mmCIF file of C-alpha atoms in Angstrom:
data_model
loop_
_atom_site.group_PDB
_atom_site.id
_atom_site.type_symbol
_atom_site.label_atom_id
_atom_site.label_comp_id
_atom_site.label_asym_id
_atom_site.label_seq_id
_atom_site.Cartn_x
_atom_site.Cartn_y
_atom_site.Cartn_z
ATOM 1 C CA UNK A 102 98.117 111.936 -18.863
ATOM 2 C CA UNK A 103 101.782 109.773 -19.282
ATOM 3 C CA UNK A 104 101.825 107.021 -17.263
ATOM 4 C CA UNK A 105 105.956 106.735 -17.658
ATOM 5 C CA UNK A 106 105.925 110.014 -15.891
ATOM 6 C CA UNK A 107 103.577 108.903 -12.877
ATOM 7 C CA UNK A 108 105.588 105.648 -12.340
ATOM 8 C CA UNK A 109 108.829 107.585 -12.460
ATOM 9 C CA UNK A 110 107.778 109.862 -10.044
ATOM 10 C CA UNK A 111 106.736 107.631 -7.298
ATOM 11 C CA UNK A 112 110.070 105.898 -7.363
ATOM 12 C CA UNK A 113 111.686 108.913 -6.641
ATOM 13 C CA UNK A 114 108.826 109.694 -3.476
ATOM 14 C CA UNK A 115 108.510 107.510 0.041
ATOM 15 C CA UNK A 116 106.811 108.174 3.207
ATOM 16 C CA UNK A 117 108.761 108.541 6.614
ATOM 17 C CA UNK A 118 107.565 108.725 10.024
ATOM 18 C CA UNK A 119 110.033 111.726 10.623
ATOM 19 C CA UNK A 120 112.031 114.701 8.970
ATOM 20 C CA UNK A 121 114.881 116.185 10.131
ATOM 21 C CA UNK A 122 116.440 119.526 10.171
ATOM 22 C CA UNK A 123 119.151 119.225 7.828
ATOM 23 C CA UNK A 124 116.300 117.757 5.182
ATOM 24 C CA UNK A 125 113.766 119.820 5.172
ATOM 25 C CA UNK A 126 114.941 120.506 1.221
ATOM 26 C CA UNK A 127 113.753 116.906 0.968
ATOM 27 C CA UNK A 128 110.415 117.328 2.593
ATOM 28 C CA UNK A 129 107.026 117.871 0.224
ATOM 29 C CA UNK A 130 104.155 117.253 2.729
ATOM 30 C CA UNK A 131 103.774 116.689 6.608
ATOM 31 C CA UNK A 132 100.527 114.480 7.368
ATOM 32 C CA UNK A 133 100.447 114.199 10.606
ATOM 33 C CA UNK A 134 98.771 110.522 10.189
ATOM 34 C CA UNK A 135 100.813 109.311 7.154
ATOM 35 C CA UNK A 136 103.787 110.875 7.602
ATOM 36 C CA UNK A 137 105.939 112.702 5.662
ATOM 37 C CA UNK A 138 106.054 112.638 1.855
ATOM 38 C CA UNK A 139 109.832 112.695 1.037
ATOM 39 C CA UNK A 140 112.427 112.855 -1.889
ATOM 40 C CA UNK A 141 114.465 110.017 -1.503
ATOM 41 C CA UNK A 142 116.497 110.538 -4.817
ATOM 42 C CA UNK A 143 119.899 112.241 -4.919
ATOM 43 C CA UNK A 144 118.657 114.791 -7.714
ATOM 44 C CA UNK A 145 116.653 116.949 -5.402
ATOM 45 C CA UNK A 146 115.366 119.327 -8.452
ATOM 46 C CA UNK A 147 114.692 117.218 -11.001
ATOM 47 C CA UNK A 148 112.183 114.867 -8.838
ATOM 48 C CA UNK A 149 110.953 118.273 -8.229
ATOM 49 C CA UNK A 150 110.704 119.723 -11.834
ATOM 50 C CA UNK A 151 109.017 116.433 -12.525
ATOM 51 C CA UNK A 152 106.492 116.760 -9.693
ATOM 52 C CA UNK A 153 105.376 119.739 -10.746
ATOM 53 C CA UNK A 154 105.193 119.356 -14.638
ATOM 54 C CA UNK A 155 102.899 116.580 -13.645
ATOM 55 C CA UNK A 156 101.038 118.636 -11.447
ATOM 56 C CA UNK A 157 100.397 121.705 -14.020
ATOM 57 C CA UNK A 158 99.483 119.821 -16.765
ATOM 58 C CA UNK A 159 96.609 118.047 -15.472
ATOM 59 C CA UNK A 160 95.850 118.805 -12.088
ATOM 60 C CA UNK A 161 96.431 122.428 -11.000
ATOM 61 C CA UNK A 162 92.990 123.883 -12.611
ATOM 62 C CA UNK A 163 91.022 120.944 -10.227
ATOM 63 C CA UNK A 164 93.285 120.864 -7.125
ATOM 64 C CA UNK A 165 95.881 122.714 -4.982
ATOM 65 C CA UNK A 166 99.318 121.443 -4.636
ATOM 66 C CA UNK A 167 98.290 120.307 -0.654
ATOM 67 C CA UNK A 168 95.958 118.099 -1.780
ATOM 68 C CA UNK A 169 98.024 116.738 -4.363
ATOM 69 C CA UNK A 170 100.412 115.490 -2.265
ATOM 70 C CA UNK A 171 98.041 114.204 -0.342
ATOM 71 C CA UNK A 172 97.019 111.805 -3.109
ATOM 72 C CA UNK A 173 100.225 110.596 -3.554
ATOM 73 C CA UNK A 174 100.423 109.789 -0.057
ATOM 74 C CA UNK A 175 97.392 107.753 -0.025
ATOM 75 C CA UNK A 176 98.031 106.157 -3.394
ATOM 76 C CA UNK A 177 101.507 105.143 -2.106
ATOM 77 C CA UNK A 178 100.172 103.567 1.231
ATOM 78 C CA UNK A 179 97.523 101.772 -0.883
ATOM 79 C CA UNK A 180 100.109 100.802 -3.335
ATOM 80 C CA UNK A 181 97.612 99.629 -5.726
ATOM 81 C CA UNK A 182 98.979 99.341 -9.010
ATOM 82 C CA UNK A 183 95.754 98.508 -10.685
ATOM 83 C CA UNK A 184 94.522 101.708 -9.585
ATOM 84 C CA UNK A 185 95.273 104.965 -11.613
ATOM 85 C CA UNK A 186 96.124 108.188 -9.605
ATOM 86 C CA UNK A 187 93.504 109.901 -11.515
ATOM 87 C CA UNK A 188 90.914 107.789 -9.382
ATOM 88 C CA UNK A 189 91.985 108.930 -6.649
ATOM 89 C CA UNK A 190 91.317 112.699 -7.579
ATOM 90 C CA UNK A 191 87.983 114.011 -6.279
ATOM 91 C CA UNK A 192 85.137 114.877 -9.247
ATOM 92 C CA UNK A 193 84.915 117.919 -10.792
ATOM 93 C CA UNK A 194 81.464 120.200 -9.462
ATOM 94 C CA UNK A 195 80.329 123.411 -10.283
ATOM 95 C CA UNK A 196 81.434 126.451 -8.208
ATOM 96 C CA UNK A 197 80.473 129.918 -7.488
ATOM 97 C CA UNK A 198 83.051 132.182 -6.901
ATOM 98 C CA UNK A 199 82.163 136.111 -5.415
ATOM 99 C CA UNK A 200 84.377 138.602 -5.793
ATOM 100 C CA UNK A 201 83.809 142.431 -4.787
ATOM 101 C CA UNK A 202 83.800 144.253 -8.436
ATOM 102 C CA UNK A 203 84.832 148.074 -9.490
ATOM 103 C CA UNK A 204 84.836 150.728 -12.494
ATOM 104 C CA UNK A 205 81.568 149.445 -13.630
ATOM 105 C CA UNK A 206 77.544 149.359 -12.773
ATOM 106 C CA UNK A 207 74.157 147.533 -13.295
ATOM 107 C CA UNK A 208 70.767 148.084 -12.857
ATOM 108 C CA UNK A 209 70.007 144.683 -11.545
ATOM 109 C CA UNK A 210 72.382 142.214 -12.823
ATOM 110 C CA UNK A 211 74.186 141.587 -16.327
ATOM 111 C CA UNK A 212 75.489 138.302 -17.678
ATOM 112 C CA UNK A 213 78.472 137.346 -19.665
ATOM 113 C CA UNK A 214 78.566 133.710 -20.271
ATOM 114 C CA UNK A 215 80.163 132.259 -16.856
ATOM 115 C CA UNK A 216 80.300 135.685 -15.103
ATOM 116 C CA UNK A 217 77.341 137.386 -13.498
ATOM 117 C CA UNK A 218 77.712 140.968 -12.061
ATOM 118 C CA UNK A 219 75.155 141.756 -9.475
ATOM 119 C CA UNK A 220 73.909 145.355 -8.010
ATOM 120 C CA UNK A 221 73.354 144.608 -4.278
ATOM 121 C CA UNK A 222 71.743 147.741 -3.396
ATOM 122 C CA UNK A 223 68.819 146.086 -5.228
ATOM 123 C CA UNK A 224 67.152 144.299 -2.035
ATOM 124 C CA UNK A 225 65.501 140.997 -3.945
ATOM 125 C CA UNK A 226 68.773 141.046 -5.789
ATOM 126 C CA UNK A 227 70.579 140.795 -2.592
ATOM 127 C CA UNK A 228 67.953 138.196 -0.820
ATOM 128 C CA UNK A 229 68.163 135.708 -3.411
ATOM 129 C CA UNK A 230 72.184 135.764 -3.857
ATOM 130 C CA UNK A 231 72.169 135.532 0.041
ATOM 131 C CA UNK A 232 69.797 132.788 0.163
ATOM 132 C CA UNK A 233 71.488 129.208 1.385
ATOM 133 C CA UNK A 234 74.995 131.106 1.609
ATOM 134 C CA UNK A 235 77.617 132.623 3.991
ATOM 135 C CA UNK A 236 75.765 136.038 4.839
ATOM 136 C CA UNK A 237 78.564 137.419 6.065
ATOM 137 C CA UNK A 238 80.835 138.235 2.820
ATOM 138 C CA UNK A 239 77.471 139.995 1.105
ATOM 139 C CA UNK A 240 76.511 142.216 4.086
ATOM 140 C CA UNK A 241 80.093 142.980 5.529
ATOM 141 C CA UNK A 242 81.598 144.328 1.844
ATOM 142 C CA UNK A 243 81.540 148.035 1.341
ATOM 143 C CA UNK A 244 81.196 147.470 -2.648
ATOM 144 C CA UNK A 245 77.899 147.505 -4.030
ATOM 145 C CA UNK A 246 78.436 145.214 -7.404
ATOM 146 C CA UNK A 247 79.386 141.592 -6.842
ATOM 147 C CA UNK A 248 81.429 139.568 -9.530
ATOM 148 C CA UNK A 249 79.910 135.845 -9.544
ATOM 149 C CA UNK A 250 81.944 133.067 -11.613
ATOM 150 C CA UNK A 251 81.376 130.033 -12.565
ATOM 151 C CA UNK A 252 84.427 127.330 -12.373
ATOM 152 C CA UNK A 253 84.655 123.725 -12.461
ATOM 153 C CA UNK A 254 87.045 122.346 -10.000
ATOM 154 C CA UNK A 255 87.555 119.867 -7.390
ATOM 155 C CA UNK A 256 87.586 121.754 -4.607
ATOM 156 C CA UNK A 257 86.912 125.151 -2.843
ATOM 157 C CA UNK A 258 90.207 126.327 -2.511
ATOM 158 C CA UNK A 259 91.533 125.378 -5.939
ATOM 159 C CA UNK A 260 88.379 127.161 -7.318
ATOM 160 C CA UNK A 261 89.051 130.388 -5.727
ATOM 161 C CA UNK A 262 92.932 130.260 -6.528
ATOM 162 C CA UNK A 263 91.613 129.193 -10.481
ATOM 163 C CA UNK A 264 88.721 131.925 -10.346
ATOM 164 C CA UNK A 265 91.147 135.043 -9.799
ATOM 165 C CA UNK A 266 93.130 133.971 -13.552
ATOM 166 C CA UNK A 267 89.548 133.514 -14.993
ATOM 167 C CA UNK A 268 88.628 137.162 -13.524
ATOM 168 C CA UNK A 269 91.682 138.293 -14.426
ATOM 169 C CA UNK A 270 90.907 137.320 -18.071
ATOM 170 C CA UNK A 271 87.300 138.403 -18.361
ATOM 171 C CA UNK A 272 88.848 142.039 -17.115
ATOM 172 C CA UNK A 273 91.067 141.784 -20.229
ATOM 173 C CA UNK A 274 87.967 141.490 -22.058
ATOM 174 C CA UNK A 275 86.569 144.376 -20.601
ATOM 175 C CA UNK A 276 89.387 146.374 -21.625
ATOM 176 C CA UNK A 277 89.405 145.481 -24.997
ATOM 177 C CA UNK A 278 85.730 145.853 -25.753
ATOM 178 C CA UNK A 279 86.079 149.409 -23.802
ATOM 179 C CA UNK A 280 89.568 149.837 -25.579
ATOM 180 C CA UNK A 281 88.189 153.463 -27.359
ATOM 181 C CA UNK A 282 86.437 154.832 -23.643
ATOM 182 C CA UNK A 283 89.423 156.880 -21.802
ATOM 183 C CA UNK A 284 90.486 156.388 -18.028
ATOM 184 C CA UNK A 285 88.427 152.880 -17.724
ATOM 185 C CA UNK A 286 89.592 150.723 -14.761
ATOM 186 C CA UNK A 287 88.156 147.409 -13.592
ATOM 187 C CA UNK A 288 89.675 145.467 -10.532
ATOM 188 C CA UNK A 289 88.365 143.116 -7.776
ATOM 189 C CA UNK A 290 90.393 144.983 -5.423
ATOM 190 C CA UNK A 291 89.502 148.155 -4.265
ATOM 191 C CA UNK A 292 93.158 149.527 -3.410
ATOM 192 C CA UNK A 293 93.623 149.480 -7.813
ATOM 193 C CA UNK A 294 90.619 151.173 -8.094
ATOM 194 C CA UNK A 295 90.689 154.314 -5.587
ATOM 195 C CA UNK A 296 92.178 157.723 -7.155
ATOM 196 C CA UNK A 297 96.273 158.481 -6.014
ATOM 197 C CA UNK A 298 97.849 161.763 -5.364
ATOM 198 C CA UNK A 299 101.142 163.474 -4.396
ATOM 199 C CA UNK A 300 102.839 166.534 -4.030
ATOM 200 C CA UNK A 301 105.809 167.528 -5.731
ATOM 201 C CA UNK A 302 108.545 169.848 -4.325
ATOM 202 C CA UNK A 303 111.714 171.699 -5.900
ATOM 203 C CA UNK A 304 114.792 172.995 -4.097
ATOM 204 C CA UNK A 305 112.631 176.292 -3.374
ATOM 205 C CA UNK A 306 110.474 174.155 -1.466
ATOM 206 C CA UNK A 307 107.938 174.809 -3.848
ATOM 207 C CA UNK A 308 104.807 172.353 -4.163
ATOM 208 C CA UNK A 309 101.911 171.330 -6.523
ATOM 209 C CA UNK A 310 99.027 169.120 -4.988
ATOM 210 C CA UNK A 311 97.777 166.945 -8.167
ATOM 211 C CA UNK A 312 95.402 163.720 -8.376
ATOM 212 C CA UNK A 313 94.495 161.425 -10.787
ATOM 213 C CA UNK A 314 91.685 162.472 -13.374
ATOM 214 C CA UNK A 315 88.435 160.134 -11.926
ATOM 215 C CA UNK A 316 88.087 156.938 -13.420
ATOM 216 C CA UNK A 317 85.261 156.447 -16.206
ATOM 217 C CA UNK A 318 82.745 154.240 -14.835
ATOM 218 C CA UNK A 319 81.482 151.499 -17.295
ATOM 219 C CA UNK A 320 77.632 151.154 -17.146
ATOM 220 C CA UNK A 321 77.789 147.182 -18.025
ATOM 221 C CA UNK A 322 73.874 147.477 -19.012
ATOM 222 C CA UNK A 323 74.350 150.127 -21.567
ATOM 223 C CA UNK A 324 77.524 148.145 -22.936
ATOM 224 C CA UNK A 325 75.729 144.854 -23.037
ATOM 225 C CA UNK A 326 72.503 145.825 -24.477
ATOM 226 C CA UNK A 327 73.763 148.842 -27.150
ATOM 227 C CA UNK A 328 77.034 147.214 -28.379
ATOM 228 C CA UNK A 329 77.383 143.452 -27.655
ATOM 229 C CA UNK A 330 73.792 142.613 -28.195
ATOM 230 C CA UNK A 331 73.644 144.398 -31.794
ATOM 231 C CA UNK A 332 76.682 143.772 -33.339
ATOM 232 C CA UNK A 333 77.570 140.032 -34.023
ATOM 233 C CA UNK A 334 81.225 140.378 -33.924
ATOM 234 C CA UNK A 335 81.342 141.327 -30.585
ATOM 235 C CA UNK A 336 78.513 138.763 -29.474
ATOM 236 C CA UNK A 337 80.915 136.366 -30.893
ATOM 237 C CA UNK A 338 83.807 137.693 -29.129
ATOM 238 C CA UNK A 339 81.848 137.896 -25.520
ATOM 239 C CA UNK A 340 80.859 134.403 -25.992
ATOM 240 C CA UNK A 341 84.566 133.358 -27.079
ATOM 241 C CA UNK A 342 85.979 135.156 -23.774
ATOM 242 C CA UNK A 343 83.598 134.176 -21.163
ATOM 243 C CA UNK A 344 82.581 130.439 -22.389
ATOM 244 C CA UNK A 345 85.075 127.933 -23.125
ATOM 245 C CA UNK A 346 86.263 128.324 -26.731
ATOM 246 C CA UNK A 347 85.468 125.658 -29.387
ATOM 247 C CA UNK A 348 88.640 125.172 -31.262
ATOM 248 C CA UNK A 349 91.924 126.151 -31.650
ATOM 249 C CA UNK A 350 91.224 129.631 -33.214
ATOM 250 C CA UNK A 351 89.003 130.384 -30.650
ATOM 251 C CA UNK A 352 91.387 129.655 -27.979
ATOM 252 C CA UNK A 353 94.021 132.573 -30.063
ATOM 253 C CA UNK A 354 91.541 134.585 -30.131
ATOM 254 C CA UNK A 355 90.615 134.248 -26.281
ATOM 255 C CA UNK A 356 94.314 134.531 -25.737
ATOM 256 C CA UNK A 357 94.803 137.657 -27.733
ATOM 257 C CA UNK A 358 92.411 139.591 -26.594
ATOM 258 C CA UNK A 359 93.669 138.971 -22.983
ATOM 259 C CA UNK A 360 96.963 139.918 -24.087
ATOM 260 C CA UNK A 361 95.592 143.253 -25.634
ATOM 261 C CA UNK A 362 93.760 144.079 -21.824
ATOM 262 C CA UNK A 363 97.403 143.623 -20.315
ATOM 263 C CA UNK A 364 98.537 146.102 -22.955
ATOM 264 C CA UNK A 365 95.672 148.375 -22.451
ATOM 265 C CA UNK A 366 96.179 148.334 -18.385
ATOM 266 C CA UNK A 367 99.906 148.185 -18.610
ATOM 267 C CA UNK A 368 101.619 151.719 -16.955
ATOM 268 C CA UNK A 369 105.068 151.451 -18.897
ATOM 269 C CA UNK A 370 104.053 152.110 -21.951
ATOM 270 C CA UNK A 371 107.103 150.000 -23.829
ATOM 271 C CA UNK A 372 105.935 147.314 -22.106
ATOM 272 C CA UNK A 373 102.298 148.017 -23.363
ATOM 273 C CA UNK A 374 104.217 147.792 -26.812
ATOM 274 C CA UNK A 375 105.376 144.547 -26.526
ATOM 275 C CA UNK A 376 102.109 142.983 -24.827
ATOM 276 C CA UNK A 377 100.288 144.712 -27.842
ATOM 277 C CA UNK A 378 102.835 142.731 -30.473
ATOM 278 C CA UNK A 379 102.526 139.457 -28.847
ATOM 279 C CA UNK A 380 98.741 139.537 -29.375
ATOM 280 C CA UNK A 381 98.924 139.759 -33.119
ATOM 281 C CA UNK A 382 101.668 137.053 -32.702
ATOM 282 C CA UNK A 383 99.154 135.072 -30.780
ATOM 283 C CA UNK A 384 96.561 135.082 -33.469
ATOM 284 C CA UNK A 385 98.983 134.706 -36.676
ATOM 285 C CA UNK A 386 102.315 132.863 -35.740
ATOM 286 C CA UNK A 387 102.304 129.032 -35.006
ATOM 287 C CA UNK A 388 106.297 129.138 -34.484
ATOM 288 C CA UNK A 389 106.809 129.051 -30.930
ATOM 289 C CA UNK A 390 110.536 130.013 -31.164
ATOM 290 C CA UNK A 391 111.804 133.413 -31.388
ATOM 291 C CA UNK A 392 110.823 135.695 -34.014
ATOM 292 C CA UNK A 393 113.126 135.787 -36.995
ATOM 293 C CA UNK A 394 112.883 137.807 -40.167
ATOM 294 C CA UNK A 395 110.462 134.962 -42.000
ATOM 295 C CA UNK A 396 108.326 135.140 -39.366
ATOM 296 C CA UNK A 397 108.128 138.601 -38.941
ATOM 297 C CA UNK A 398 107.154 138.807 -42.910
ATOM 298 C CA UNK A 399 104.788 135.838 -42.777
ATOM 299 C CA UNK A 400 102.866 137.954 -39.963
ATOM 300 C CA UNK A 401 103.211 141.024 -41.559
ATOM 301 C CA UNK A 402 102.103 139.821 -44.537
ATOM 302 C CA UNK A 403 99.319 138.126 -43.049
ATOM 303 C CA UNK A 404 97.717 140.853 -41.207
ATOM 304 C CA UNK A 405 97.760 142.578 -44.529
ATOM 305 C CA UNK A 406 96.293 140.174 -46.617
ATOM 306 C CA UNK A 407 93.002 139.913 -43.621
ATOM 307 C CA UNK A 408 92.133 143.682 -43.053
ATOM 308 C CA UNK A 409 93.548 145.332 -46.426
ATOM 309 C CA UNK A 410 91.158 146.417 -48.245
ATOM 310 C CA UNK A 411 93.260 146.913 -51.388
ATOM 311 C CA UNK A 412 96.789 146.874 -52.648
ATOM 312 C CA UNK A 413 98.367 150.182 -51.358
ATOM 313 C CA UNK A 414 96.286 149.985 -48.090
ATOM 314 C CA UNK A 415 98.404 146.110 -47.754
ATOM 315 C CA UNK A 416 101.960 147.595 -48.198
ATOM 316 C CA UNK A 417 101.020 150.637 -45.867
ATOM 317 C CA UNK A 418 99.882 148.150 -43.195
ATOM 318 C CA UNK A 419 102.942 145.572 -43.718
ATOM 319 C CA UNK A 420 105.297 148.800 -43.891
ATOM 320 C CA UNK A 421 103.910 149.825 -40.080
ATOM 321 C CA UNK A 422 104.230 146.732 -38.720
ATOM 322 C CA UNK A 423 107.576 146.091 -40.099
ATOM 323 C CA UNK A 424 108.543 149.567 -38.541
ATOM 324 C CA UNK A 425 106.983 148.506 -35.056
ATOM 325 C CA UNK A 426 108.512 145.440 -35.144
ATOM 326 C CA UNK A 427 111.965 147.261 -35.631
ATOM 327 C CA UNK A 428 110.977 149.337 -32.641
ATOM 328 C CA UNK A 429 110.133 146.191 -30.499
ATOM 329 C CA UNK A 430 113.400 144.605 -31.033
ATOM 330 C CA UNK A 431 114.996 148.188 -29.926
ATOM 331 C CA UNK A 432 113.341 147.658 -26.680
ATOM 332 C CA UNK A 433 113.903 144.003 -25.957
ATOM 333 C CA UNK A 434 117.259 143.410 -26.964
ATOM 334 C CA UNK A 435 118.723 146.669 -26.052
ATOM 335 C CA UNK A 436 116.237 147.976 -23.583
ATOM 336 C CA UNK A 437 115.449 151.503 -25.635
ATOM 337 C CA UNK A 438 112.098 152.455 -24.257
ATOM 338 C CA UNK A 439 111.980 155.546 -26.008
ATOM 339 C CA UNK A 440 111.099 153.669 -29.275
ATOM 340 C CA UNK A 441 107.303 153.209 -27.960
ATOM 341 C CA UNK A 442 104.916 155.414 -28.889
ATOM 342 C CA UNK A 443 101.014 155.628 -27.540
ATOM 343 C CA UNK A 444 100.436 155.682 -31.702
ATOM 344 C CA UNK A 445 102.527 152.793 -32.021
ATOM 345 C CA UNK A 446 100.694 151.056 -29.319
ATOM 346 C CA UNK A 447 96.885 152.562 -30.295
ATOM 347 C CA UNK A 448 97.568 151.264 -33.714
ATOM 348 C CA UNK A 449 98.624 147.617 -32.855
ATOM 349 C CA UNK A 450 95.426 147.545 -30.729
ATOM 350 C CA UNK A 451 93.035 148.686 -33.521
ATOM 351 C CA UNK A 452 95.408 145.934 -36.458
ATOM 352 C CA UNK A 453 94.660 143.146 -33.651
ATOM 353 C CA UNK A 454 91.255 144.171 -33.507
ATOM 354 C CA UNK A 455 90.230 144.103 -37.074
ATOM 355 C CA UNK A 456 92.138 140.829 -37.025
ATOM 356 C CA UNK A 457 90.259 139.434 -34.497
ATOM 357 C CA UNK A 458 87.006 140.748 -36.409
ATOM 358 C CA UNK A 459 87.819 139.219 -39.701
ATOM 359 C CA UNK A 460 88.497 136.073 -38.597
ATOM 360 C CA UNK A 461 85.187 135.973 -37.050
ATOM 361 C CA UNK A 462 83.491 136.473 -40.848
ATOM 362 C CA UNK A 463 82.050 134.519 -42.922
ATOM 363 C CA UNK A 464 85.105 133.999 -44.459
ATOM 364 C CA UNK A 465 87.390 132.538 -42.233
ATOM 365 C CA UNK A 466 84.431 130.056 -41.065
ATOM 366 C CA UNK A 467 85.376 126.825 -41.851
ATOM 367 C CA UNK A 468 89.033 127.742 -39.824
ATOM 368 C CA UNK A 469 89.281 125.811 -36.774
ATOM 369 C CA UNK A 470 93.274 126.658 -36.346
ATOM 370 C CA UNK A 471 95.958 129.068 -37.203
ATOM 371 C CA UNK A 472 97.578 126.797 -39.697
ATOM 372 C CA UNK A 473 94.528 127.301 -41.668
ATOM 373 C CA UNK A 474 94.130 130.788 -41.285
ATOM 374 C CA UNK A 475 97.528 130.956 -43.212
ATOM 375 C CA UNK A 476 96.643 128.594 -45.792
ATOM 376 C CA UNK A 477 93.803 130.445 -46.348
ATOM 377 C CA UNK A 478 95.821 133.826 -47.031
ATOM 378 C CA UNK A 479 98.496 131.702 -48.960
ATOM 379 C CA UNK A 480 95.362 130.912 -51.382
ATOM 380 C CA UNK A 481 94.466 134.089 -51.193
ATOM 381 C CA UNK A 482 97.704 135.638 -52.051
ATOM 382 C CA UNK A 483 98.451 133.269 -55.185
ATOM 383 C CA UNK A 484 94.905 133.428 -56.825
ATOM 384 C CA UNK A 485 95.494 137.508 -56.835
ATOM 385 C CA UNK A 486 98.495 136.926 -58.473
ATOM 386 C CA UNK A 487 97.003 134.892 -61.168
ATOM 387 C CA UNK A 488 94.314 137.962 -61.528
#
């Protein structure tokens, strides 16, 4: 953490014993013992922006904003300039967060890195799970399956908040590995998994009742034992998505899979296509600016070099990607959703899956970030020209 940022922030804050209605915008946090954490600078928005940048840069995964404000109060009161604000943060410990889970089935339990799914219908599993814990959550729940998420945090409330985000990443991983199975739906919220339906009326009061197709319940024991354990690439993907990535390239792969999951569960087709295009950009673009023609050409060419087996296939891949990117531009710049097609969405999902699979082979095993991948592809491109 930049010490200068903290010092700059502390100059803009003070503790008051009382606040007034016309000053509520300046009040950050009220503590009955110490008083009010108060913004004393003229530019309230600038101070809040600085405060939020410090909090989200380093502390959001460890403590809640409320706890952060309380720590700042304590730090100001002590006025111990030799003590770093990090010294006031409680130590991280491992929490296990439990949520009901829908759309799957397991025999007893199945483990995916930091995640474990339990079947509460198994009496031995339930007994071991509730031992030493508050039994009410496990006994009163209507669902048979519980998701356990391991997460490092400094307090329980922050662990609960951050577990939700981590669970969403896990759900997106499940969507990715089951992308070829129709009508999957994973959720830790019951209302999102239940069937929906409706009645349609015409001017003549004619109506038709309809319901969605039943959701496909995924057997995670089968997925894990018959697919993930037996396929080295899927095993590596599972490790990357359910544990901490080991390098920048693995972080990019995990992020791309997350975007694929978001794409698969997206109802709006245009949004779904945009999200899977982002997944490919996450893998092969290290420019954080707009996607201009040069970057588009680089991504299309890199993809073709990675997954194309011969010259003609590479030319076809590059041509298809440039066409899809043209449709992407029409959607983002003019809102023309008719340019989105399920065939293009599915094609992009397959392309991203193939790129990820290739990046996890021995050929790219020494690459630790996207820059090294692109450099390797340049050598591959020019060496082929010389042969």
